[in-house]
Coordinates of C-alpha atoms in Angstrom, one line a residue:
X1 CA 1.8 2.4 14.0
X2 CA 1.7 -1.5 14.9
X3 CA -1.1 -3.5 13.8
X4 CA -3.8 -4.7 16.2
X5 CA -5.0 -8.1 16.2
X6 CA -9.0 -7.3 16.2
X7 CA -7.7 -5.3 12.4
X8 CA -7.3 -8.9 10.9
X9 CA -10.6 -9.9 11.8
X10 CA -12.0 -10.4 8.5
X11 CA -8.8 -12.1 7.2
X12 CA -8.0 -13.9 10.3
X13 CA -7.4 -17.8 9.6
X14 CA -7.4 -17.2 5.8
X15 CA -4.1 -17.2 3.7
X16 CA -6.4 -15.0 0.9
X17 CA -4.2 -17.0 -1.7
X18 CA -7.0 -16.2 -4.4
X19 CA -7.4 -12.8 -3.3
X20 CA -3.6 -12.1 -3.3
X21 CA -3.1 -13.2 -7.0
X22 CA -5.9 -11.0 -8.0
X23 CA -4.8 -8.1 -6.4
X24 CA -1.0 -8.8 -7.4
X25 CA -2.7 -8.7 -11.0
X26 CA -4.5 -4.8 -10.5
X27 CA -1.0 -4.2 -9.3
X28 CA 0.7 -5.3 -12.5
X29 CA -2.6 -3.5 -14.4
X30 CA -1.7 -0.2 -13.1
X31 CA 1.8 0.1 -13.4
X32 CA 2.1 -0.9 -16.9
X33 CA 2.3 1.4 -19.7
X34 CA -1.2 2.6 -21.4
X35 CA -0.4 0.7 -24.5
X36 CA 0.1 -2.2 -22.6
X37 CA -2.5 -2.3 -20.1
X38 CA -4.4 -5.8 -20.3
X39 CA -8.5 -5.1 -20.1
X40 CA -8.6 -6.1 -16.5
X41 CA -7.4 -8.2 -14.2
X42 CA -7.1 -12.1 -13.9
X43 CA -8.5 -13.9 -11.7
X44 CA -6.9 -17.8 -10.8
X45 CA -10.4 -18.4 -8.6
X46 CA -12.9 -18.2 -6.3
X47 CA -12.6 -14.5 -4.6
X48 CA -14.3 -13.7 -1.2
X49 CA -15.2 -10.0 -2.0
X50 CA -14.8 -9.2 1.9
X51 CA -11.1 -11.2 2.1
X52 CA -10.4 -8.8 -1.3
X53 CA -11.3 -5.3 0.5
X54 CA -9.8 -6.0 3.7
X55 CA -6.6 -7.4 1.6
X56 CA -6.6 -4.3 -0.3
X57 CA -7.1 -2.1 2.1
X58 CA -4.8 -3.4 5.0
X59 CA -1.8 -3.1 2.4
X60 CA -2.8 0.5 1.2
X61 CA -4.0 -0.9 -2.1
X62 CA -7.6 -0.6 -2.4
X63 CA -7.3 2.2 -5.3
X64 CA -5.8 -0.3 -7.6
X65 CA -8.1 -2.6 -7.7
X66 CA -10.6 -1.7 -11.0
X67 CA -13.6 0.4 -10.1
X68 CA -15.9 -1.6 -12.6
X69 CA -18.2 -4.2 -11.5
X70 CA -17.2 -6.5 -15.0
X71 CA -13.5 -6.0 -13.8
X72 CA -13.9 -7.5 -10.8
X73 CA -13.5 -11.4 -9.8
X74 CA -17.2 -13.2 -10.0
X75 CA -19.3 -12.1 -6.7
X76 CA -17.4 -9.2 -6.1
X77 CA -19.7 -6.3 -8.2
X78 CA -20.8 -5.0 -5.3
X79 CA -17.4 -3.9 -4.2
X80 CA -17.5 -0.9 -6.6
X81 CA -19.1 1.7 -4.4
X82 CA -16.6 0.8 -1.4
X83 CA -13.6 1.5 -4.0
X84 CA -15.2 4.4 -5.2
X85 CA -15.1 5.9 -1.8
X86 CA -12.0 4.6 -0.9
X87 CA -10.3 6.6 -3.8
X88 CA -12.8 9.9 -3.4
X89 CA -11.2 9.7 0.5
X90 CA -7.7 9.2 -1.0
X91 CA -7.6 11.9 -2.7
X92 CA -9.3 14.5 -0.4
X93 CA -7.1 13.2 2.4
X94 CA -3.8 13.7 0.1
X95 CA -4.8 17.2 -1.0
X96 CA -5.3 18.2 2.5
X97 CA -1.4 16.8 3.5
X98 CA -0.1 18.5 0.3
X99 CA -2.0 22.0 1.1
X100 CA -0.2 21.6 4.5
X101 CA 2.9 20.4 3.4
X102 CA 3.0 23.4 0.7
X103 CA 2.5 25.9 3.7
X104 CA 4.9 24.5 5.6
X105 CA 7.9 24.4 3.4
X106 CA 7.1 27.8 2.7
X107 CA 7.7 28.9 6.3
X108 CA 10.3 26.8 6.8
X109 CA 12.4 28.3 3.1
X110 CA 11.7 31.5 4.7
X111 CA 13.4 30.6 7.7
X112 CA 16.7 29.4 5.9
X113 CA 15.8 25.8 7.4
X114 CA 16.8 23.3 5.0
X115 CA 14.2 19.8 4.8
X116 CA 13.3 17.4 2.5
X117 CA 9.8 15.3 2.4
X118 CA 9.8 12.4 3.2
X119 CA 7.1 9.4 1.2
X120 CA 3.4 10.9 0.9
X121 CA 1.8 12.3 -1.9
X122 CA 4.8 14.1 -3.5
X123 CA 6.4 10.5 -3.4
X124 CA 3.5 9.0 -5.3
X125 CA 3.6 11.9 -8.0
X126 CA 7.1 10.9 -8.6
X127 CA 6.5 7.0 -9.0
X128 CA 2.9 6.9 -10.4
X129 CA 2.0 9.9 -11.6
X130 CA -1.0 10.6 -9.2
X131 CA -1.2 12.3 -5.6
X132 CA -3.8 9.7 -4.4
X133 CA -2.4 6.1 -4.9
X134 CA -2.9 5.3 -1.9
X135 CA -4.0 7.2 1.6
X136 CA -0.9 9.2 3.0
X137 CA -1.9 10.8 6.7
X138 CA 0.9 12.4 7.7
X139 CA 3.4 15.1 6.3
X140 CA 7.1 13.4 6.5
X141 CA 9.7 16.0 7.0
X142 CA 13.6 16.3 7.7
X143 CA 15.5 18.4 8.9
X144 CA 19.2 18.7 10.2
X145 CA 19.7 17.9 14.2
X146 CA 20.8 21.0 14.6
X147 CA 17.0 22.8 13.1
X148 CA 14.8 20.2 14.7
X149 CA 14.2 22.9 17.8
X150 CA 13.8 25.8 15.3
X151 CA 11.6 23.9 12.9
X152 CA 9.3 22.6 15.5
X153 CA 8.6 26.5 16.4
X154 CA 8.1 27.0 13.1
X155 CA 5.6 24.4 12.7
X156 CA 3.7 25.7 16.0
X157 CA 3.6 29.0 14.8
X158 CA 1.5 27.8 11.8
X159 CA -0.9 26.5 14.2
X160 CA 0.2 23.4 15.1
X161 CA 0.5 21.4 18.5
X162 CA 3.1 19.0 19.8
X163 CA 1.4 15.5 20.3
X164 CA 2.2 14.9 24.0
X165 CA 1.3 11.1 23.9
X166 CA 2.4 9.0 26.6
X167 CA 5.6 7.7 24.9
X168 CA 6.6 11.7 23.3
X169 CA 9.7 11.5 24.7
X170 CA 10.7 7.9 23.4
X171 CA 10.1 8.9 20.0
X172 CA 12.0 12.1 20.5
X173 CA 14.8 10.8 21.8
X174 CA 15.4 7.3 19.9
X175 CA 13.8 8.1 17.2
X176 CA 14.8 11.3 16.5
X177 CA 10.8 12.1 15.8
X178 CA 8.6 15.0 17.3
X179 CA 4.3 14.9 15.9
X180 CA 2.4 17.8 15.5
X181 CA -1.1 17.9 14.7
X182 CA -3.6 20.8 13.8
X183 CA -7.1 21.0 15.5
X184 CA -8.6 22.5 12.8
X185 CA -7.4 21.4 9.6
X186 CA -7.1 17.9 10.9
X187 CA -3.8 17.6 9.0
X188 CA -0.6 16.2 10.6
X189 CA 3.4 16.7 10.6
X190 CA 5.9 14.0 11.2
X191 CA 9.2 16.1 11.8
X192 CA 12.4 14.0 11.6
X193 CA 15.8 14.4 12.5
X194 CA 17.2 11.3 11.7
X195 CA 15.4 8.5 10.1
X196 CA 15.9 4.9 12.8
X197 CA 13.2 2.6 13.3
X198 CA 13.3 0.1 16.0
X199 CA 15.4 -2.9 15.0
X200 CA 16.9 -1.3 11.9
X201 CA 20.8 -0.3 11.8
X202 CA 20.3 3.9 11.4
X203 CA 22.4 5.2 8.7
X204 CA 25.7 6.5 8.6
X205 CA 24.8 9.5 7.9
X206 CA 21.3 10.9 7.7
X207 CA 22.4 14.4 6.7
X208 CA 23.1 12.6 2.8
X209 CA 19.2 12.4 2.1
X210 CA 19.3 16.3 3.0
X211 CA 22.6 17.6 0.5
X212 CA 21.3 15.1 -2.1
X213 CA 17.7 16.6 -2.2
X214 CA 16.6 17.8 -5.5
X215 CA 13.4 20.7 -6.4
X216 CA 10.0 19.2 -7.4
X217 CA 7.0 21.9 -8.5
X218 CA 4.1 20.4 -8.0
X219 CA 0.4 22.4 -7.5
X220 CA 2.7 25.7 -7.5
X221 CA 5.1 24.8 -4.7
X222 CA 8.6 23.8 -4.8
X223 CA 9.1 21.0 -3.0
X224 CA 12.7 19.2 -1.7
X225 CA 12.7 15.1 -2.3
X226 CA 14.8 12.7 -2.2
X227 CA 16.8 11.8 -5.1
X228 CA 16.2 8.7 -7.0
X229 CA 18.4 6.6 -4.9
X230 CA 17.4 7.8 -1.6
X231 CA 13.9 7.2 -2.3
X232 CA 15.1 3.7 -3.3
X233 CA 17.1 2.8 0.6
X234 CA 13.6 5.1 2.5
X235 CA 11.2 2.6 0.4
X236 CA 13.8 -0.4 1.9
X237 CA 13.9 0.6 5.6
X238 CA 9.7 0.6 5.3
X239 CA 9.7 -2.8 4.3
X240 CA 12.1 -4.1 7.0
X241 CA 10.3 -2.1 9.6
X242 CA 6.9 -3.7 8.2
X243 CA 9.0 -7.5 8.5
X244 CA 10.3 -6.7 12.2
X245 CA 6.3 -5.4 13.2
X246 CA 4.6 -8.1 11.4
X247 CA 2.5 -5.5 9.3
X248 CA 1.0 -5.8 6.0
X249 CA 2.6 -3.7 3.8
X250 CA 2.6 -5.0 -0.2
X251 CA 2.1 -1.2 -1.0
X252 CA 5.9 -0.5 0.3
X253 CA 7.0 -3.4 -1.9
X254 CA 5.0 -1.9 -4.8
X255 CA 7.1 1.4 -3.9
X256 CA 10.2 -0.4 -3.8
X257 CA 9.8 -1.9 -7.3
X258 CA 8.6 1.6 -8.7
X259 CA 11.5 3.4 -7.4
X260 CA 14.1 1.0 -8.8
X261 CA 11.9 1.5 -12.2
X262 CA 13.0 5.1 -12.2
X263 CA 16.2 4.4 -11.4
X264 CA 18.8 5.6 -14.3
X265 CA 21.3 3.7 -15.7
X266 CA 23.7 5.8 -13.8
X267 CA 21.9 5.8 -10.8
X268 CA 21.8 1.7 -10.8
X269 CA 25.4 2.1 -11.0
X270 CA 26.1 4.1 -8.0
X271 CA 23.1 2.5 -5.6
X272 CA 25.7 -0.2 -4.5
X273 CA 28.5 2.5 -3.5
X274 CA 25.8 5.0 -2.1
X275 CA 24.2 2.0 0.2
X276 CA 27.7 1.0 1.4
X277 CA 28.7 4.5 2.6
X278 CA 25.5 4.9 4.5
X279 CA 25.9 0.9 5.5
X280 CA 22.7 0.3 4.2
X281 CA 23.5 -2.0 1.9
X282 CA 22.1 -5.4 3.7
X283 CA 19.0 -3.2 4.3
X284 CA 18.5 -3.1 0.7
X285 CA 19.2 -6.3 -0.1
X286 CA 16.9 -7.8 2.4
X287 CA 14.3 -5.7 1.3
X288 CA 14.9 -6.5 -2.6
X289 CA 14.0 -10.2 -1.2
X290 CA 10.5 -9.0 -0.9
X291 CA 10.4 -7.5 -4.3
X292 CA 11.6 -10.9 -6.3
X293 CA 9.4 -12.9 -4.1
X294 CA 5.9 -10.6 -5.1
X295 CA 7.2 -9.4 -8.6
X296 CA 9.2 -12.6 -10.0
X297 CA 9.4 -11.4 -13.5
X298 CA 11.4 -8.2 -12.3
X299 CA 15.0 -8.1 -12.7
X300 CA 16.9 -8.1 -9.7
X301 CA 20.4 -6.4 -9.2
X302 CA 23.3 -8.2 -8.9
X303 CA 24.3 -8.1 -5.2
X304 CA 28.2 -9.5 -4.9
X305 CA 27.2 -10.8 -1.0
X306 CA 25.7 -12.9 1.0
X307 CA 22.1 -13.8 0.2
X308 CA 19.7 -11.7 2.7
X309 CA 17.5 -14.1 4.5
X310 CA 18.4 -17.3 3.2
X311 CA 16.2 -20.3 3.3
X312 CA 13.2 -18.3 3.0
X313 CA 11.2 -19.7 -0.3
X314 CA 9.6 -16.6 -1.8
X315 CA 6.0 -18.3 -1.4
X316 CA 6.8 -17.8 2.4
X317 CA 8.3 -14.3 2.3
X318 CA 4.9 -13.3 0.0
X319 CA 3.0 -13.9 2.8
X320 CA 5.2 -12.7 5.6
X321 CA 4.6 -9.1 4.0
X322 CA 1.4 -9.3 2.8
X323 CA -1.1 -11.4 5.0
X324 CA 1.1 -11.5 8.0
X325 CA -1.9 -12.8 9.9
X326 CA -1.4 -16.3 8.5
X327 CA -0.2 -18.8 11.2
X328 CA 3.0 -20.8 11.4
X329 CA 5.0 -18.6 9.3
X330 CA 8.6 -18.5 10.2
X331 CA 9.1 -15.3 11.5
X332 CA 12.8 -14.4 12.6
X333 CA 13.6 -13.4 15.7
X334 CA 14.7 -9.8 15.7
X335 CA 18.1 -10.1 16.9
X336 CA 18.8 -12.6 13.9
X337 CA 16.9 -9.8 11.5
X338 CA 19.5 -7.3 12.9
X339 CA 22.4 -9.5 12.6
X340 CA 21.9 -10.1 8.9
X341 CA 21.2 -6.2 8.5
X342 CA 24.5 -5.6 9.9
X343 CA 25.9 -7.9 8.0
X344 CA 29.5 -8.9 9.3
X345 CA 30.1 -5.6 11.0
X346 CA 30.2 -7.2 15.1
X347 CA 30.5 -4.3 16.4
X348 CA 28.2 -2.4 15.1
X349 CA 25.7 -5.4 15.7
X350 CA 26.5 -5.2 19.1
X351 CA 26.0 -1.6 19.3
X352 CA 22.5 -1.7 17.7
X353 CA 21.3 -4.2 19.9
X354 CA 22.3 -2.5 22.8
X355 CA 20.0 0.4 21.5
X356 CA 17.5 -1.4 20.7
X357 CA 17.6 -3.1 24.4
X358 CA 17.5 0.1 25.7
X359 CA 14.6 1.7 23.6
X360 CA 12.3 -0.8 25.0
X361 CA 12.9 -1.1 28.6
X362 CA 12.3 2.9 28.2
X363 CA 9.6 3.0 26.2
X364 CA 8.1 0.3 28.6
X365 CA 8.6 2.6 31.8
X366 CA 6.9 5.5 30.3
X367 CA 4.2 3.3 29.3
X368 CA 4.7 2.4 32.6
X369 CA 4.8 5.7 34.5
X370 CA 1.2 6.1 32.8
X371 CA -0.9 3.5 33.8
X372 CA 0.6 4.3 37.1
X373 CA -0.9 7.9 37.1
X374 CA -4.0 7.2 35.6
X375 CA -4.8 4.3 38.4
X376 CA -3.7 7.4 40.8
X377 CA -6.0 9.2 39.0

């Protein structure tokens, strides 16, 4: 969900320039390799241990940031404890989702109803090696169109109820998403039956993350995930839908660059082809902007197409995605961010803007409709 303004309090009016490279630095400390893992951190100044938490932990990142005092900048000792809950929280939260999840795939194998999971803690197994990177609330699932009414019983059966928020209906209809919480476990289910985000071209066809799934055991449960290269254009349409909210969301560029890490050799030669047919491509490419701009020592593909978001120095898209809060940055204005995601397809622009017209003016009359009956009220 969007961002509200009283969450960049502690940031607010700060670019965090100093706290960024620090962080950037536990980022690069916990993906390398044991034999190469530097003794801590660097720091390249003066750290405000309060800009450091709330930096960490409005981008998801707070458990990579070193849990001893003598690892952290000058001044920020004290932080320990707070990061020491922070990951405790993490994982309890995450082992909850995958204990749900688990039960849930179960019911739905039974039922012959094919799904995949979508991000969360299976997804952070996968690229890190741990269920508790970072928090994951919510269990991600898809189905086919044509399950989404059977799954949803499915998932009420277990206990669950359908979140009948205000807007319910604009998520179910454009974007193809129903919630489901349970009142006792306090766990929740995202169930998905397509995979568009406001402002972002939808893919050609959704149904590919489904027949491309591949088995994961984990914790005694086989799971269906996305293969390599799907997780690659989910981890893409994240950042873009982060860019066209104005959210903080380094942690989905840090997935990004994972994800490409485990790409195979023949995997990095079919991504191009793969992104095409789902005419994705430009969605990958702008989010691959983000990546070179945080991680400038990564190698980058070589895209044979315009540049995404040109003009953009990568000091400027840095900031854009991870302390969006900082004033003057030149934000695009969504109809140009959907232009260059549709790349030189008109039509198709022109049909994704009508869309995306349309979402709004509805999701603002139900939003509407409500304030309407609760004055009434």
């Amino acid at each position: 969900m969007p961002f509200a303004p009283h969450q960049f309090t502690h940031v607010a009016g700060h670019g965090c320039v100093n706290e960024l490279n620090f962080l950037l630095s536990a980022v690069e400390t916990s993906l390398a390799p044991p034999s190469a893992k530097p003794a801590s951190p660097g720091a390249t100044g003066p750290v405000d241990p309060l800009r450091l938490i709330e930096l960490a932990r409005l981008n998801k990142l707070i458990n990579v940031l070193p849990d001893k005092a003598e690892a952290l900048p000058e001044g920020c000792g004290g932080l320990v404890a707070q990061i020491g809950q922070a990951r405790l929280l993490s994982a309890m939260m995450n082992q909850r989702g995958l204990e749900a999840a688990a039960g849930i795939t179960r019911l739905l194998t039974a039922q012959g109803i094919d799904h995949v999971h979508l991000k969360g803690p299976l997804q952070q197994v996968e690229l890190y090696g741990s269920y508790h990177q970072k928090p994951s609330a919510d269990t991600d699932l898809l189905v086919r169109p044509a399950d989404r009414l059977e799954a949803g019983r499915v998932i009420q059966d277990e206990g669950y109820r359908a979140k009948d928020s205000q807007i319910a209906l604009w998520w179910r209809l454009y974007l193809h998403e129903r919630h489901f919480d349970h009142p006792e476990r306090g766990t929740m289910i995202d169930l998905h039956h397509g995979l568009h985000q406001p402002g972002v071209p939808r893919p050609r066809n959704t149904e590919s993350f489904l027949d491309t799934a591949r088995d994961m055991t984990f914790q005694g449960t086989t799971f269906r995930i996305p293969d390599a290269r799907h997780r690659v254009l989910l981890a893409s349409i994240s950042i873009v839908k982060a860019i066209i909210g104005r959210e903080p969301a380094l942690s989905a560029v840090v997935d990004l660059r994972a994800a490409h890490d485990k790409l195979t050799p023949e995997d990095r030669r079919s991504m191009m082809p793969l992104a095409r047919a789902l005419r994705l491509e430009r969605v990958w490419m702008f989010a691959m902007r983000f990546v070179e701009a945080v991680f400038p020592a990564v190698p980058m593909p070589d895209f044979d197409d315009t540049p995404a978001l040109p003009g953009l120095e990568a000091d400027t898209l840095r900031a854009m995605i991870a302390t969006p809060w900082v004033e003057d940055l030149p934000w695009l204005r969504r109809h140009l961010i959907l232009s260059d995601l549709c790349g030189k397809d008109r039509l198709r622009y022109m049909h994704e803007s009508a869309q995306s017209v349309l979402s709004g003016l509805f999701r603002k009359s139900l939003e509407m409709r409500a304030s309407l009956k609760g004055k009434a009220e």
